[in-house]
Tab-separated table of C-alpha atoms in Angstrom:
chain	number	residue	atom	x	y	z
D	251	PRO	CA	30.653	38.089	5.317
D	252	LEU	CA	31.434	35.269	7.710
D	253	ASP	CA	31.021	37.421	10.815
D	254	SER	CA	27.893	39.381	9.843
D	255	LYS	CA	25.289	40.231	12.480
D	256	CYS	CA	22.925	41.682	9.843
D	257	THR	CA	20.221	39.794	7.964
D	258	GLY	CA	17.928	40.278	4.986
D	259	CYS	CA	18.215	42.217	1.769
D	260	PRO	CA	19.235	44.898	2.147
D	261	PRO	CA	20.940	43.725	5.349
D	262	LYS	CA	19.611	45.226	8.579
D	263	LYS	CA	20.142	44.954	12.310
D	264	ASP	CA	17.604	46.257	14.801
D	265	GLY	CA	15.678	47.870	11.915
D	266	LYS	CA	18.675	49.882	10.661
D	267	LEU	CA	20.516	49.364	7.374
D	268	CYS	CA	23.982	47.822	7.561
D	269	ALA	CA	27.177	48.784	5.727
D	270	SER	CA	30.742	47.619	5.364
D	271	THR	CA	33.745	49.719	6.392
D	272	THR	CA	37.433	49.805	5.607
D	273	TRP	CA	40.083	52.383	6.478
D	274	TYR	CA	42.460	54.446	4.373
D	275	GLU	CA	45.061	57.189	4.568
D	276	ASP	CA	44.847	60.037	2.053
D	277	THR	CA	46.432	63.424	2.655
D	278	THR	CA	44.955	65.044	-0.467
D	279	ARG	CA	41.907	67.292	-0.309
D	280	GLY	CA	39.793	64.404	-1.605
D	281	SER	CA	37.005	64.509	-4.171
D	282	CYS	CA	35.013	66.928	-1.992
D	283	GLY	CA	37.741	69.584	-2.278
D	284	CYS	CA	38.473	69.965	1.434
D	285	GLY	CA	41.674	71.985	1.758
D	286	GLY	CA	44.102	73.705	-0.574
D	287	ARG	CA	45.689	72.285	-3.675
D	288	GLY	CA	47.850	69.210	-3.303
D	289	HIS	CA	48.216	67.718	0.151
D	290	VAL	CA	46.788	69.073	3.400
D	291	GLU	CA	48.819	69.561	6.596
D	292	HIS	CA	49.042	66.582	8.977
D	293	ASP	CA	46.870	68.394	11.549
D	294	PHE	CA	44.108	69.382	9.058
D	295	TRP	CA	40.595	68.499	10.256
D	296	THR	CA	39.970	65.929	7.472
D	297	LEU	CA	42.882	63.906	8.873
D	298	THR	CA	42.302	64.396	12.613
D	299	GLU	CA	38.504	64.081	12.936
D	300	TYR	CA	36.132	61.255	12.012
D	301	THR	CA	35.803	61.610	8.235
D	302	ALA	CA	35.074	59.081	5.498
D	303	ALA	CA	34.863	58.380	1.797
D	304	MET	CA	31.495	57.019	0.669
D	305	ASN	CA	30.805	54.707	-2.266
D	306	CYS	CA	29.953	56.339	-5.620
D	307	ALA	CA	26.316	55.247	-5.910
D	308	ASN	CA	25.492	56.916	-2.582
D	309	LEU	CA	27.538	60.054	-3.111
D	310	ASP	CA	25.801	61.494	-6.169
D	311	ASN	CA	22.873	60.911	-8.543
D	312	ASP	CA	25.629	60.661	-11.175
D	313	PRO	CA	27.965	58.035	-9.653
D	314	ASP	CA	30.571	58.703	-12.340
D	315	LYS	CA	31.075	62.229	-10.999
D	316	SER	CA	34.468	62.052	-9.342
D	317	TRP	CA	34.917	65.725	-8.379
D	318	CYS	CA	32.586	67.550	-5.984
D	319	PRO	CA	29.837	64.925	-5.708
D	320	LEU	CA	26.427	66.182	-4.581
D	321	ASN	CA	26.424	64.643	-1.079
D	322	CYS	CA	29.820	65.863	0.105
D	323	GLY	CA	29.672	67.120	3.673
D	324	GLU	CA	26.815	64.891	4.816
D	325	CYS	CA	27.143	63.180	8.181
D	326	TYR	CA	26.355	59.585	9.114
D	327	LYS	CA	26.148	57.886	12.478
D	328	LEU	CA	27.910	54.516	12.282
D	329	CYS	CA	27.395	51.922	15.042
D	330	THR	CA	29.225	48.610	15.250
D	331	THR	CA	27.049	45.498	15.031
D	332	GLY	CA	29.573	43.172	16.652
D	333	GLY	CA	30.392	41.732	13.215
D	334	ALA	CA	33.090	42.350	10.645
D	335	THR	CA	33.800	42.002	6.937
D	336	GLN	CA	37.250	40.494	6.392
D	337	GLY	CA	38.446	41.691	9.782
D	338	ARG	CA	37.952	40.770	13.398
D	339	PRO	CA	34.573	41.073	15.122
D	340	GLN	CA	34.130	44.315	17.028
D	341	LYS	CA	32.368	45.160	20.268
D	342	ALA	CA	28.730	45.923	19.376
D	343	GLY	CA	27.138	49.319	19.984
D	344	VAL	CA	30.144	51.620	19.580
D	345	CYS	CA	28.857	54.661	17.655
D	346	ARG	CA	30.545	57.662	16.029
D	347	VAL	CA	29.420	60.335	13.567
D	348	PHE	CA	31.497	60.682	10.386
D	349	LYS	CA	31.553	63.555	7.876
D	350	ILE	CA	31.809	62.594	4.185
D	351	THR	CA	34.852	64.244	2.575
D	352	ASN	CA	35.835	61.843	-0.191
D	353	ARG	CA	34.622	59.300	-2.755
D	354	CYS	CA	35.335	55.559	-2.827
D	355	GLY	CA	35.273	54.129	-6.329
D	356	ASP	CA	36.885	50.711	-5.724
D	357	GLY	CA	35.349	48.427	-8.352
D	358	TYR	CA	32.664	50.839	-9.541
D	359	ASP	CA	33.925	51.814	-12.989
D	360	ASP	CA	35.133	48.395	-14.046
D	361	HIS	CA	32.056	46.493	-12.792
D	362	THR	CA	34.240	44.283	-10.621
D	363	PRO	CA	32.798	43.207	-7.256
D	364	ASP	CA	34.630	45.248	-4.628
D	365	TRP	CA	34.058	47.400	-1.547
D	366	CYS	CA	32.545	50.339	-3.453
D	367	SER	CA	31.094	48.624	-6.525
D	368	GLN	CA	27.404	49.184	-5.642
D	369	HIS	CA	25.242	50.351	-8.544
D	370	MET	CA	22.194	51.183	-6.410
D	371	SER	CA	22.061	53.694	-3.571
D	372	TRP	CA	21.017	52.582	-0.117
D	373	GLN	CA	17.738	54.473	-0.615
D	374	GLN	CA	17.031	52.553	-3.841
D	375	CYS	CA	17.864	49.223	-2.160
D	376	LYS	CA	15.593	50.029	0.755
D	377	ALA	CA	12.741	50.944	-1.627
D	378	ASP	CA	13.235	47.957	-3.981
D	379	PRO	CA	14.786	44.939	-2.200
D	380	ASN	CA	14.109	42.565	-5.130
D	381	THR	CA	16.195	44.636	-7.557
D	382	CYS	CA	18.779	45.207	-4.818
D	383	ARG	CA	19.371	41.430	-4.657
D	384	LYS	CA	20.689	41.312	-8.229
D	385	VAL	CA	24.441	40.872	-8.605
D	386	GLY	CA	26.241	44.211	-8.852
D	387	ASN	CA	23.594	46.307	-7.137
D	388	THR	CA	25.311	45.941	-3.756
D	389	ASN	CA	29.017	45.593	-3.012
D	390	GLN	CA	30.806	42.244	-3.009
D	391	PHE	CA	29.540	41.555	0.507
D	392	GLY	CA	25.887	42.420	-0.157
D	393	TYR	CA	25.841	45.870	1.495
D	394	PRO	CA	24.078	48.863	-0.106
D	395	ALA	CA	26.613	51.301	1.392
D	396	HIS	CA	30.321	51.385	2.170
D	397	PHE	CA	32.301	53.835	4.299
D	398	ASP	CA	36.086	54.074	3.868
D	399	LEU	CA	37.223	55.671	7.142
D	400	GLN	CA	40.145	58.134	7.289
D	401	ASP	CA	42.821	56.661	9.565
D	402	TYR	CA	45.781	59.006	9.110
D	403	HIS	CA	46.252	59.418	12.879
D	404	ARG	CA	45.155	55.848	13.719
D	405	GLN	CA	41.827	57.151	14.996
D	406	ILE	CA	40.148	54.045	13.529
D	407	THR	CA	42.533	51.094	13.879
D	408	SER	CA	44.560	51.817	17.026
D	409	ASN	CA	43.595	49.707	20.026
D	410	THR	CA	45.003	52.324	22.417
D	411	THR	CA	44.119	55.743	20.979
D	412	GLY	CA	41.485	54.874	18.361
D	413	LEU	CA	38.276	52.907	17.928
D	414	ASP	CA	40.088	49.591	17.318
D	415	TRP	CA	37.850	48.933	14.292
D	416	ASP	CA	39.120	46.440	11.702
D	417	ASN	CA	36.686	46.485	8.757
D	418	ALA	CA	33.788	46.702	11.178
D	419	GLU	CA	30.260	45.928	10.076
D	420	VAL	CA	28.073	48.882	11.064
D	421	THR	CA	24.545	50.149	11.013
D	422	PHE	CA	24.246	53.622	9.559
D	423	GLU	CA	21.867	56.531	9.480
D	424	LYS	CA	22.138	60.010	8.047
D	425	VAL	CA	22.203	62.599	10.860
D	426	SER	CA	22.630	66.328	11.328
D	427	CYS	CA	26.270	67.395	11.186
D	428	GLY	CA	25.577	69.178	14.481
D	429	GLN	CA	26.174	65.697	15.984
D	430	TRP	CA	29.651	65.462	14.430
D	431	ARG	CA	32.391	66.228	16.965
D	432	GLY	CA	34.576	68.049	14.417
D	433	PRO	CA	34.737	71.800	13.846
D	434	GLN	CA	31.269	73.042	12.890
D	435	ASN	CA	32.356	75.977	10.747
D	436	VAL	CA	34.385	74.021	8.151
D	437	GLN	CA	33.486	73.897	4.476
D	438	CYS	CA	35.038	72.162	1.547
D	439	GLU	CA	35.816	75.224	-0.506
D	440	GLY	CA	37.233	73.350	-3.489
D	441	CYS	CA	33.707	72.625	-4.707
């Protein structure tokens, strides 16, 4: 990315791994089965809180598993680096915790470089940087992880009521979902 603040392979900033982000709008229950059949109501927690789809290679030991991946419901703290991937640079140090409720498969199945085309997990890239460097093991921008952020209520892109993030480059770390600001008693019962 032209506006990256991260360096190395896998890319890091201040000792933390970096990831790319995009935003999306999806009113279905997602691959984690959060909600009833079909579409969820506009005020359902997956649409109103900070939730995200994660790339296939990080969501399950079997990245081809498109329904109820193993790591559904995990939480990650994302912090802006001040950089961006195909967007505008963001203010550095803005952090939020996101709950994983969906799967991003953009480019994975067809081996086309894309946002979610990684074939190694971030843990594998961290453990084996030399293999991580090989084409196809990270996404098209060189990141070992990608978060597609739910933006149904403009909680991501709005510059007045949201975070004003436009494909922000972030650092990420897995955290306890007790740090997530959403309802603590929710489960994705479709899985």
